[in-house]
Short mmCIF file of C-alpha atoms and ligand atoms in Angstrom, two decimals:
data_model
loop_
_atom_site.label_atom_id
_atom_site.label_comp_id
_atom_site.label_asym_id
_atom_site.label_seq_id
_atom_site.Cartn_x
_atom_site.Cartn_y
_atom_site.Cartn_z
CA MET A 1 64.97 -131.14 31.49
CA ASP A 2 66.60 -134.46 30.77
CA VAL A 3 69.01 -133.94 27.88
CA LYS A 4 68.95 -137.64 27.02
CA LEU A 5 65.19 -137.66 26.59
CA VAL A 6 65.25 -134.50 24.45
CA GLU A 7 67.98 -135.96 22.23
CA ARG A 8 65.98 -139.15 21.82
CA VAL A 9 62.82 -137.23 20.95
CA LYS A 10 64.83 -135.20 18.44
CA ASP A 11 66.30 -138.34 16.87
CA ILE A 12 62.77 -139.66 16.33
CA GLY A 13 61.85 -136.29 14.82
CA ARG A 14 64.92 -136.41 12.57
CA LEU A 15 64.03 -139.87 11.32
CA LYS A 16 60.47 -138.70 10.62
CA SER A 17 61.85 -135.75 8.68
CA VAL A 18 63.93 -138.11 6.55
CA SER A 19 60.84 -140.10 5.66
CA ALA A 20 59.06 -136.81 4.84
CA LEU A 21 61.87 -135.99 2.41
CA LEU A 22 61.50 -139.41 0.77
CA ASP A 23 57.78 -138.81 0.50
CA TRP A 24 58.15 -135.27 -0.89
CA ASP A 25 60.59 -136.49 -3.53
CA GLN A 26 58.23 -139.29 -4.54
CA GLU A 27 55.36 -136.83 -5.00
CA THR A 28 57.40 -134.37 -7.05
CA TYR A 29 60.55 -135.49 -8.89
CA MET A 30 61.18 -139.21 -8.42
CA PRO A 31 61.09 -141.16 -11.68
CA ALA A 32 58.39 -143.86 -11.83
CA GLY A 33 61.05 -146.57 -11.78
CA GLY A 34 61.97 -145.63 -8.22
CA VAL A 35 58.71 -146.79 -6.66
CA ALA A 36 59.75 -150.21 -5.36
CA ALA A 37 63.08 -149.09 -3.89
CA ARG A 38 61.44 -146.04 -2.36
CA ALA A 39 58.84 -148.18 -0.59
CA GLU A 40 61.69 -150.16 1.00
CA GLN A 41 63.58 -147.03 2.05
CA TYR A 42 60.44 -145.54 3.49
CA ALA A 43 59.46 -148.68 5.40
CA LEU A 44 62.96 -148.94 6.93
CA ILE A 45 63.05 -145.35 8.18
CA GLU A 46 59.51 -145.58 9.57
CA THR A 47 60.40 -148.82 11.35
CA LEU A 48 63.51 -147.28 12.88
CA ALA A 49 61.51 -144.30 14.12
CA HIS A 50 58.82 -146.57 15.56
CA GLN A 51 61.37 -148.82 17.31
CA LYS A 52 63.11 -145.83 18.84
CA LEU A 53 59.79 -144.52 20.13
CA VAL A 54 58.47 -147.71 21.72
CA SER A 55 61.82 -148.86 23.09
CA GLU A 56 62.55 -149.68 26.71
CA GLU A 57 64.97 -146.76 26.86
CA THR A 58 62.32 -144.21 25.80
CA ARG A 59 59.94 -145.60 28.40
CA THR A 60 62.53 -145.36 31.17
CA LEU A 61 63.59 -141.82 30.22
CA LEU A 62 59.96 -140.76 29.98
CA GLU A 63 59.03 -142.17 33.38
CA ARG A 64 62.01 -140.50 34.98
CA ALA A 65 61.17 -137.15 33.35
CA GLU A 66 57.53 -137.35 34.39
CA GLY A 67 58.57 -137.49 38.01
CA THR A 68 60.84 -134.47 37.79
CA VAL A 69 59.24 -131.99 35.36
CA ASP A 70 59.14 -128.48 36.75
CA ALA A 71 55.58 -127.12 36.53
CA ASP A 72 56.85 -123.74 35.26
CA ASP A 73 58.95 -125.25 32.51
CA PHE A 74 56.37 -125.35 29.73
CA VAL A 75 58.88 -126.56 27.14
CA ALA A 76 59.72 -129.61 29.20
CA GLU A 77 56.07 -130.12 30.13
CA THR A 78 55.02 -130.03 26.46
CA ILE A 79 57.77 -132.37 25.30
CA VAL A 80 57.09 -134.90 28.05
CA ARG A 81 53.29 -134.77 27.67
CA GLU A 82 53.33 -135.14 23.90
CA THR A 83 56.01 -137.83 23.92
CA ARG A 84 53.93 -139.76 26.43
CA ARG A 85 50.94 -139.40 24.14
CA SER A 86 52.85 -140.70 21.09
CA TYR A 87 54.47 -143.44 23.13
CA ASP A 88 51.14 -144.67 24.51
CA ARG A 89 49.44 -144.63 21.13
CA ALA A 90 52.35 -146.55 19.60
CA ALA A 91 52.97 -148.94 22.49
CA LYS A 92 49.32 -149.92 22.89
CA LEU A 93 49.13 -151.18 19.32
CA PRO A 94 50.70 -154.57 18.63
CA ALA A 95 53.11 -154.61 15.68
CA GLU A 96 50.94 -157.18 13.92
CA LEU A 97 47.87 -154.89 14.00
CA VAL A 98 49.90 -151.91 12.74
CA ARG A 99 51.32 -154.04 9.95
CA GLU A 100 47.90 -155.34 8.96
CA ILE A 101 46.43 -151.84 8.80
CA ALA A 102 49.32 -150.59 6.65
CA HIS A 103 49.03 -153.58 4.34
CA THR A 104 45.22 -153.48 4.09
CA SER A 105 45.03 -149.76 3.51
CA SER A 106 47.64 -149.82 0.76
CA LEU A 107 45.61 -152.48 -1.07
CA ALA A 108 42.35 -150.72 -0.24
CA LYS A 109 43.62 -147.43 -1.71
CA ASP A 110 44.28 -149.24 -4.94
CA ALA A 111 40.85 -150.89 -4.86
CA TRP A 112 39.29 -147.49 -4.14
CA ALA A 113 40.93 -145.86 -7.18
CA LYS A 114 39.52 -148.61 -9.43
CA ALA A 115 36.13 -148.68 -7.73
CA ARG A 116 35.82 -144.92 -8.12
CA ALA A 117 36.87 -144.99 -11.78
CA GLU A 118 34.13 -147.54 -12.50
CA SER A 119 31.75 -146.22 -9.87
CA ARG A 120 31.38 -149.71 -8.35
CA PHE A 121 31.03 -149.46 -4.59
CA ALA A 122 30.76 -153.25 -4.27
CA ASP A 123 34.45 -153.53 -5.24
CA LEU A 124 35.49 -151.41 -2.28
CA SER A 125 33.06 -152.70 0.33
CA PRO A 126 35.01 -155.81 1.49
CA TRP A 127 38.03 -153.58 2.10
CA LEU A 128 35.97 -151.06 4.05
CA THR A 129 34.49 -153.82 6.17
CA LYS A 130 37.99 -155.02 7.01
CA LEU A 131 39.33 -151.52 7.73
CA ILE A 132 36.42 -150.64 9.99
CA ASP A 133 37.05 -153.82 11.93
CA LEU A 134 40.77 -153.05 12.26
CA LYS A 135 40.11 -149.46 13.32
CA LYS A 136 37.65 -150.62 15.97
CA GLN A 137 40.43 -152.83 17.32
CA VAL A 138 42.68 -149.76 17.40
CA ALA A 139 40.04 -147.80 19.32
CA GLU A 140 39.63 -150.60 21.88
CA ARG A 141 43.39 -150.77 22.46
CA ILE A 142 43.85 -146.99 22.71
CA GLY A 143 40.80 -146.52 24.91
CA TYR A 144 38.08 -143.85 24.88
CA ALA A 145 35.63 -142.15 27.19
CA ALA A 146 32.28 -142.53 25.40
CA GLU A 147 32.55 -144.26 22.02
CA PRO A 148 35.26 -145.88 19.85
CA TYR A 149 35.06 -143.05 17.29
CA ASP A 150 36.54 -140.69 19.94
CA ALA A 151 39.78 -142.66 20.05
CA LEU A 152 40.11 -142.35 16.27
CA MET A 153 39.29 -138.63 16.09
CA ASP A 154 41.67 -137.93 18.97
CA GLU A 155 44.59 -138.93 16.75
CA PHE A 156 43.92 -135.93 14.51
CA GLU A 157 42.27 -133.49 16.92
CA PRO A 158 43.44 -134.07 20.48
CA GLY A 159 40.62 -133.65 22.94
CA ALA A 160 37.79 -133.62 20.39
CA THR A 161 34.98 -136.15 20.91
CA ALA A 162 31.93 -137.04 18.86
CA ALA A 163 29.70 -135.82 21.68
CA ASN A 164 31.22 -132.32 21.69
CA VAL A 165 31.54 -131.98 17.92
CA ASP A 166 28.04 -133.23 17.15
CA PRO A 167 25.98 -130.32 18.61
CA VAL A 168 28.31 -127.77 16.97
CA PHE A 169 27.86 -129.46 13.59
CA ARG A 170 24.08 -129.74 14.05
CA GLU A 171 23.77 -126.06 14.81
CA LEU A 172 25.96 -125.21 11.83
CA ARG A 173 23.79 -127.32 9.57
CA GLU A 174 20.64 -125.63 10.88
CA LYS A 175 22.06 -122.23 9.99
CA THR A 176 23.55 -123.26 6.66
CA VAL A 177 20.59 -124.92 4.97
CA PRO A 178 18.17 -121.93 5.14
CA LEU A 179 20.89 -119.58 3.88
CA LEU A 180 21.60 -121.94 1.01
CA ASN A 181 17.88 -122.00 0.19
CA ARG A 182 17.81 -118.21 0.10
CA VAL A 183 20.73 -118.20 -2.32
CA MET A 184 19.01 -120.76 -4.54
CA THR A 185 15.86 -118.68 -4.85
CA ALA A 186 17.92 -115.51 -5.49
CA ARG A 187 19.62 -116.91 -8.57
CA PRO A 188 21.24 -116.28 -11.02
CA GLY A 189 23.86 -114.32 -9.03
CA PRO A 190 27.52 -114.21 -10.13
CA ASP A 191 28.79 -116.37 -12.99
CA PRO A 192 31.59 -118.73 -11.89
CA ALA A 193 32.06 -119.89 -15.51
CA ILE A 194 34.38 -116.94 -16.16
CA LEU A 195 36.99 -118.91 -14.20
CA ASP A 196 36.82 -121.79 -16.71
CA ARG A 197 38.25 -119.75 -19.59
CA HIS A 198 41.77 -120.12 -20.95
CA TYR A 199 44.41 -119.15 -18.37
CA PRO A 200 47.95 -119.91 -19.64
CA ARG A 201 49.99 -121.77 -17.08
CA ASP A 202 53.13 -119.62 -17.14
CA ARG A 203 51.03 -116.62 -16.22
CA GLN A 204 49.27 -118.49 -13.44
CA GLU A 205 52.72 -119.22 -12.01
CA LYS A 206 53.47 -115.50 -11.93
CA ILE A 207 50.38 -114.52 -9.98
CA CYS A 208 50.75 -117.44 -7.58
CA ARG A 209 54.36 -116.51 -6.81
CA ARG A 210 53.36 -112.91 -6.26
CA MET A 211 50.52 -113.85 -3.88
CA ALA A 212 52.74 -116.25 -1.93
CA GLU A 213 55.36 -113.52 -1.46
CA ALA A 214 52.69 -110.97 -0.57
CA ILE A 215 51.27 -112.97 2.33
CA GLY A 216 54.73 -113.74 3.70
CA PHE A 217 55.79 -117.19 2.47
CA ASP A 218 59.55 -117.25 3.00
CA PHE A 219 61.23 -118.70 -0.09
CA HIS A 220 64.55 -118.78 1.76
CA SER A 221 62.96 -121.34 4.11
CA GLY A 222 60.69 -123.02 1.62
CA ARG A 223 60.01 -123.85 -2.00
CA GLU A 224 57.12 -124.32 -4.33
CA ASP A 225 56.86 -127.19 -6.83
CA VAL A 226 54.17 -128.93 -8.86
CA SER A 227 52.27 -132.12 -7.95
CA VAL A 228 49.02 -133.86 -8.86
CA HIS A 229 47.53 -133.26 -5.41
CA PRO A 230 48.71 -130.03 -3.77
CA PHE A 231 50.23 -130.37 -0.31
CA CYS A 232 52.49 -128.73 2.25
CA MET A 233 55.30 -130.75 3.79
CA THR A 234 57.88 -129.83 6.38
CA ILE A 235 61.27 -131.37 5.76
CA GLY A 236 63.64 -129.74 8.20
CA GLY A 237 61.53 -127.82 10.68
CA PRO A 238 60.63 -124.15 10.16
CA GLY A 239 63.70 -123.67 7.93
CA ASP A 240 62.57 -126.05 5.18
CA VAL A 241 58.85 -126.04 4.40
CA ARG A 242 57.70 -127.05 0.93
CA ILE A 243 54.42 -126.58 -0.84
CA THR A 244 53.11 -127.78 -4.19
CA THR A 245 50.56 -126.37 -6.58
CA ARG A 246 48.46 -127.81 -9.38
CA TYR A 247 47.91 -125.71 -12.51
CA LEU A 248 44.80 -126.28 -14.63
CA LYS A 249 44.73 -124.10 -17.72
CA ASN A 250 40.93 -124.07 -17.88
CA PHE A 251 40.21 -123.59 -14.20
CA LEU A 252 41.97 -120.67 -12.53
CA PRO A 253 40.87 -121.25 -8.88
CA ALA A 254 42.78 -124.54 -8.55
CA ALA A 255 46.17 -122.80 -8.60
CA LEU A 256 45.12 -119.48 -7.02
CA PHE A 257 43.36 -120.83 -3.98
CA GLY A 258 45.42 -124.00 -3.79
CA THR A 259 48.54 -121.82 -3.47
CA LEU A 260 46.99 -119.58 -0.81
CA HIS A 261 45.74 -122.65 1.07
CA GLU A 262 49.09 -124.45 1.10
CA CYS A 263 50.89 -121.17 1.89
CA GLY A 264 48.60 -120.83 4.90
CA HIS A 265 49.77 -124.23 6.12
CA ALA A 266 53.37 -123.28 5.33
CA LEU A 267 53.21 -119.95 7.20
CA TYR A 268 52.22 -121.89 10.31
CA GLU A 269 55.12 -124.32 9.88
CA GLN A 270 57.61 -121.52 9.14
CA GLY A 271 56.39 -119.73 12.26
CA LEU A 272 56.95 -122.61 14.69
CA PRO A 273 59.84 -122.01 17.12
CA LYS A 274 63.07 -122.94 15.32
CA GLU A 275 64.99 -123.47 18.56
CA HIS A 276 62.78 -126.48 19.33
CA VAL A 277 63.03 -128.14 15.92
CA PHE A 278 62.33 -131.91 15.90
CA THR A 279 60.40 -131.73 19.17
CA PRO A 280 56.63 -131.35 19.74
CA MET A 281 57.21 -127.70 20.68
CA ALA A 282 57.91 -127.10 16.98
CA GLU A 283 54.86 -129.03 15.78
CA ALA A 284 51.34 -127.81 15.00
CA ALA A 285 48.67 -128.04 17.72
CA SER A 286 46.37 -130.26 15.62
CA LEU A 287 45.06 -130.85 12.11
CA GLY A 288 42.07 -128.60 12.81
CA ILE A 289 44.28 -125.72 13.91
CA HIS A 290 46.51 -126.35 10.89
CA GLU A 291 43.50 -126.18 8.61
CA SER A 292 42.38 -122.95 10.29
CA GLN A 293 45.59 -121.32 9.06
CA SER A 294 45.21 -122.56 5.48
CA ARG A 295 41.53 -121.68 5.30
CA MET A 296 42.10 -118.23 6.77
CA TRP A 297 44.56 -117.26 4.05
CA GLU A 298 42.62 -119.04 1.34
CA ASN A 299 39.15 -117.76 2.24
CA LEU A 300 38.94 -115.06 4.90
CA VAL A 301 41.82 -113.19 3.26
CA GLY A 302 42.12 -114.70 -0.23
CA ARG A 303 38.46 -114.56 -1.25
CA SER A 304 37.86 -111.14 0.27
CA ARG A 305 37.09 -108.07 -1.77
CA ALA A 306 39.92 -106.22 -0.04
CA PHE A 307 42.50 -108.75 -1.24
CA TRP A 308 41.38 -108.54 -4.85
CA LYS A 309 41.09 -104.78 -4.73
CA TYR A 310 44.87 -104.94 -4.80
CA HIS A 311 45.52 -108.10 -6.85
CA TYR A 312 42.79 -107.91 -9.50
CA ALA A 313 44.64 -105.38 -11.66
CA HIS A 314 47.56 -107.77 -11.91
CA VAL A 315 45.34 -110.75 -12.78
CA GLU A 316 43.58 -108.65 -15.40
CA SER A 317 46.89 -107.64 -16.99
CA LEU A 318 48.09 -111.26 -17.04
CA PHE A 319 44.89 -112.61 -18.62
CA PRO A 320 43.59 -109.75 -20.81
CA GLU A 321 41.63 -112.09 -23.10
CA ALA A 322 39.90 -114.26 -20.49
CA LEU A 323 38.93 -111.25 -18.37
CA ARG A 324 38.27 -108.74 -21.17
CA ASP A 325 34.69 -107.93 -20.16
CA GLU A 326 35.06 -108.64 -16.47
CA SER A 327 35.55 -106.41 -13.45
CA LEU A 328 36.70 -106.63 -9.85
CA ASP A 329 33.06 -107.18 -8.89
CA SER A 330 32.33 -109.97 -11.36
CA PHE A 331 35.63 -111.69 -10.48
CA HIS A 332 35.01 -111.41 -6.75
CA GLY A 333 31.48 -112.76 -7.28
CA ALA A 334 32.75 -115.67 -9.39
CA ILE A 335 35.30 -116.82 -6.81
CA ASN A 336 32.58 -116.73 -4.15
CA ALA A 337 29.66 -118.22 -6.08
CA VAL A 338 27.52 -120.58 -3.99
CA ARG A 339 25.89 -123.66 -5.47
CA PRO A 340 25.15 -127.18 -4.26
CA SER A 341 27.60 -129.58 -5.89
CA PHE A 342 28.47 -133.24 -5.51
CA ILE A 343 32.22 -132.99 -5.01
CA ARG A 344 33.58 -131.80 -1.66
CA VAL A 345 36.90 -130.47 -2.92
CA GLU A 346 35.12 -128.21 -5.40
CA ALA A 347 32.57 -126.91 -2.91
CA ASP A 348 32.15 -123.23 -2.01
CA GLU A 349 32.66 -121.91 1.51
CA LEU A 350 28.99 -122.20 2.49
CA THR A 351 28.19 -125.72 1.28
CA TYR A 352 31.64 -127.16 2.13
CA ASN A 353 30.72 -127.83 5.75
CA LEU A 354 27.59 -129.73 4.76
CA HIS A 355 29.83 -132.17 2.90
CA ILE A 356 31.84 -132.68 6.09
CA ILE A 357 28.83 -133.00 8.39
CA LEU A 358 27.41 -135.72 6.15
CA ARG A 359 30.69 -137.68 6.28
CA PHE A 360 31.00 -137.22 10.05
CA GLU A 361 27.50 -138.59 10.66
CA LEU A 362 28.07 -141.59 8.40
CA GLU A 363 31.52 -142.56 9.67
CA ARG A 364 30.44 -142.20 13.28
CA ALA A 365 27.55 -144.59 12.56
CA MET A 366 29.93 -147.01 10.79
CA ILE A 367 32.31 -147.17 13.76
CA ARG A 368 29.38 -147.52 16.18
CA GLY A 369 28.08 -150.42 14.13
CA ASP A 370 24.84 -148.58 13.29
CA LEU A 371 25.52 -148.46 9.56
CA ARG A 372 26.43 -151.56 7.56
CA VAL A 373 28.98 -151.08 4.81
CA GLY A 374 26.54 -152.35 2.18
CA ASP A 375 24.10 -149.60 3.19
CA ILE A 376 26.57 -146.72 2.79
CA PRO A 377 25.60 -145.69 -0.78
CA ALA A 378 21.88 -145.49 0.02
CA ALA A 379 22.49 -143.68 3.31
CA TRP A 380 24.81 -141.22 1.54
CA ASN A 381 22.35 -140.43 -1.23
CA GLU A 382 19.44 -140.05 1.13
CA LYS A 383 21.30 -137.64 3.42
CA PHE A 384 22.80 -135.78 0.48
CA THR A 385 19.42 -135.19 -1.11
CA ARG A 386 18.02 -133.89 2.15
CA MET A 387 20.90 -131.47 2.68
CA PHE A 388 21.62 -130.27 -0.85
CA GLY A 389 18.40 -130.83 -2.76
CA ILE A 390 20.21 -132.82 -5.47
CA THR A 391 20.97 -136.54 -5.75
CA PRO A 392 24.27 -138.04 -6.96
CA GLU A 393 23.83 -139.98 -10.19
CA ASN A 394 26.41 -142.56 -9.20
CA ASP A 395 28.72 -143.49 -6.31
CA ALA A 396 31.76 -141.86 -7.94
CA GLN A 397 29.89 -138.58 -7.42
CA GLY A 398 28.84 -139.75 -3.98
CA CYS A 399 30.34 -142.04 -1.36
CA LEU A 400 33.35 -143.08 -3.48
CA GLN A 401 34.75 -139.61 -4.10
CA ASP A 402 37.20 -139.32 -1.18
CA ILE A 403 40.30 -141.39 -0.44
CA HIS A 404 40.08 -141.09 3.38
CA TRP A 405 37.98 -144.14 4.28
CA SER A 406 40.04 -146.40 2.04
CA MET A 407 43.11 -145.28 4.00
CA GLY A 408 41.35 -146.14 7.25
CA ALA A 409 41.33 -142.44 8.18
CA PHE A 410 38.06 -142.38 10.14
CA GLY A 411 37.72 -139.31 12.34
CA TYR A 412 39.76 -137.12 9.98
CA PHE A 413 36.94 -135.32 8.14
CA PRO A 414 35.70 -133.25 11.13
CA THR A 415 39.06 -131.42 11.24
CA TYR A 416 38.18 -129.66 7.97
CA THR A 417 35.07 -128.02 9.37
CA LEU A 418 36.69 -127.41 12.75
CA GLY A 419 39.39 -125.61 10.75
CA ASN A 420 36.80 -123.38 9.06
CA LEU A 421 35.23 -122.54 12.41
CA TYR A 422 38.55 -121.86 14.15
CA ALA A 423 39.62 -119.72 11.19
CA ALA A 424 36.56 -117.48 11.39
CA GLN A 425 36.80 -117.15 15.16
CA PHE A 426 40.52 -116.31 15.04
CA PHE A 427 39.99 -113.85 12.21
CA ALA A 428 37.17 -112.06 14.05
CA GLN A 429 39.55 -111.64 16.97
CA ALA A 430 42.35 -110.42 14.70
CA ARG A 431 39.98 -107.85 13.25
CA GLN A 432 39.31 -106.54 16.77
CA ASP A 433 43.00 -106.50 17.67
CA ILE A 434 44.47 -105.09 14.44
CA HIS A 435 43.45 -101.58 13.55
CA GLY A 436 42.18 -101.23 9.96
CA LEU A 437 42.77 -104.85 8.98
CA ASP A 438 40.73 -104.64 5.77
CA ASP A 439 42.56 -101.50 4.65
CA ARG A 440 45.86 -103.22 5.26
CA ILE A 441 44.79 -106.23 3.20
CA ALA A 442 43.63 -103.91 0.42
CA ALA A 443 47.08 -102.25 0.54
CA ASN A 444 48.76 -105.67 0.22
CA ASP A 445 50.14 -105.32 3.72
CA HIS A 446 49.81 -108.67 5.48
CA ALA A 447 52.56 -108.24 8.04
CA ALA A 448 50.27 -107.26 10.91
CA LEU A 449 48.01 -110.29 10.47
CA LEU A 450 50.94 -112.68 10.07
CA GLY A 451 52.63 -111.16 13.11
CA TRP A 452 49.44 -111.61 15.10
CA LEU A 453 49.17 -115.28 14.08
CA ARG A 454 52.84 -115.86 14.90
CA GLU A 455 52.45 -114.33 18.34
CA ARG A 456 49.10 -115.88 19.26
CA ILE A 457 49.26 -119.27 17.58
CA HIS A 458 52.40 -120.30 15.70
CA ARG A 459 55.08 -119.82 18.32
CA HIS A 460 53.27 -122.06 20.81
CA GLY A 461 53.67 -125.27 18.80
CA LYS A 462 51.94 -128.07 20.68
CA ARG A 463 52.03 -126.24 24.01
CA PHE A 464 48.25 -125.86 24.10
CA ARG A 465 45.53 -128.32 23.07
CA PRO A 466 43.20 -126.94 20.36
CA GLY A 467 40.34 -126.14 22.77
CA GLU A 468 42.69 -124.37 25.15
CA LEU A 469 44.35 -122.41 22.34
CA VAL A 470 41.01 -121.12 21.02
CA GLN A 471 40.02 -120.07 24.52
CA ARG A 472 43.32 -118.24 25.04
CA VAL A 473 43.32 -116.47 21.68
CA THR A 474 39.64 -115.47 21.52
CA ALA A 475 38.61 -115.58 25.20
CA LYS A 476 35.77 -117.98 24.41
CA PRO A 477 35.26 -121.61 23.48
CA LEU A 478 34.82 -122.66 19.87
CA SER A 479 31.40 -121.82 18.44
CA ILE A 480 29.80 -121.38 15.03
CA GLU A 481 28.99 -117.73 15.69
CA ALA A 482 31.96 -116.09 13.94
CA PHE A 483 31.73 -118.34 10.89
CA VAL A 484 27.97 -117.94 10.50
CA GLY A 485 28.22 -114.16 10.88
CA TYR A 486 31.02 -113.97 8.33
CA ILE A 487 29.49 -116.22 5.68
CA THR A 488 25.99 -114.74 6.02
CA LYS A 489 27.26 -111.21 5.52
CA LYS A 490 29.34 -112.22 2.53
CA VAL A 491 26.68 -114.30 0.77
CA GLU A 492 23.98 -111.69 1.37
CA ALA A 493 26.17 -109.01 -0.20
CA ILE A 494 27.08 -111.09 -3.25
CA TYR A 495 23.53 -112.28 -3.91
CA SER A 496 21.84 -109.04 -2.83
CA ILE A 497 19.54 -110.93 -0.46
CO1 CO B 1 44.59 -128.17 4.14
#
């Protein structure tokens, strides 16, 4: 393997990690007065990284390496393949187009925040029209097999196309809607309002820390801070992975499940091979696979009865007033209550995917040119009503709720549902492979599951594409089967249906 190429790839990775540190600091501790200077620092580092990537020297080193890579050397193969991919994506886009997208989306994000606050879609629509046009230009330059949307989705989920995601999502929708209807007729069911009582923040911090340690988050190679929007960010490879949490004193799930979710992301990052830090071998396979790790710990583990069998006593002792008349059963029911709601980020495990399917169908139509920007609110409300049986009262509750489109991130949403499906399929396999998995979870022993994930998924970095990884780990291609089986069983038990 060409040492020069590896060093160059690592330098690009190092520069990217510096901009991640700038970003992390801005989201956590930077005083407001630092904004302007920080934007300049950030732009400089990003430019340096970009220039290093698309330079003549990288191209020459890459071409030379491509001719000499040993087929058995998977490290070299992965580094060369993924560097080629990044190089092509970057080199195919003219600097002027990249600059215009960055500029437009930063203004559009601002317009979105105001439009959402006043629920005025018309204020965002000129920006969306512009961004869709710019992203179509990106797709044309990058190239695609069937439709421009594929080129955009491929950035987040390599190998995924609209044509292969669409039937999976359709099938999922066909299974979800009847189950949701059964839940609705079986009401009342558990009472999620018990989670809206008073939960003092300092005590929430205690339980969150305890859960993070229990599932294996390594505080020697990571830290936890507070931010408005929770996230996980890797600063220095597997040895420095940072998460944030948001504490709401009248809504316990935000911190509990936010922490488990971000820890799930962090466990993946901490489990990537350290010896390959700053190269694609020490990067996640895709956003969908990343989300499978966060959703597995948040939902498959963190919302299971087994998990709370162990942790409920501690929660009860921390919040004796809020949970005075509650029990493990009522708590477990509350954290798993199913109900149609307008806001994606607050949705339960069953309805969550419907929110994603709706967005996927709309954004695919936008990029195809089948849906005009001015028609988005009506199309949203019509689809939403059909899927959920309720209609948003305004666009803030509907098509204006998410930041993604105003950032030009078309093709991102599907990775959330792909993550849920991968998570369930991986977990079903883990259950087959690990003897007594539920008993271990109930005994607060998560080492076997984490070890399994490290061995099967984490240590491979970007070696395998998502589709290939799923096939290797579970011996079958991605399907909705595991997720549907899991969610049906859970919902039927909780609602006695
Ligand atoms: Co996530």
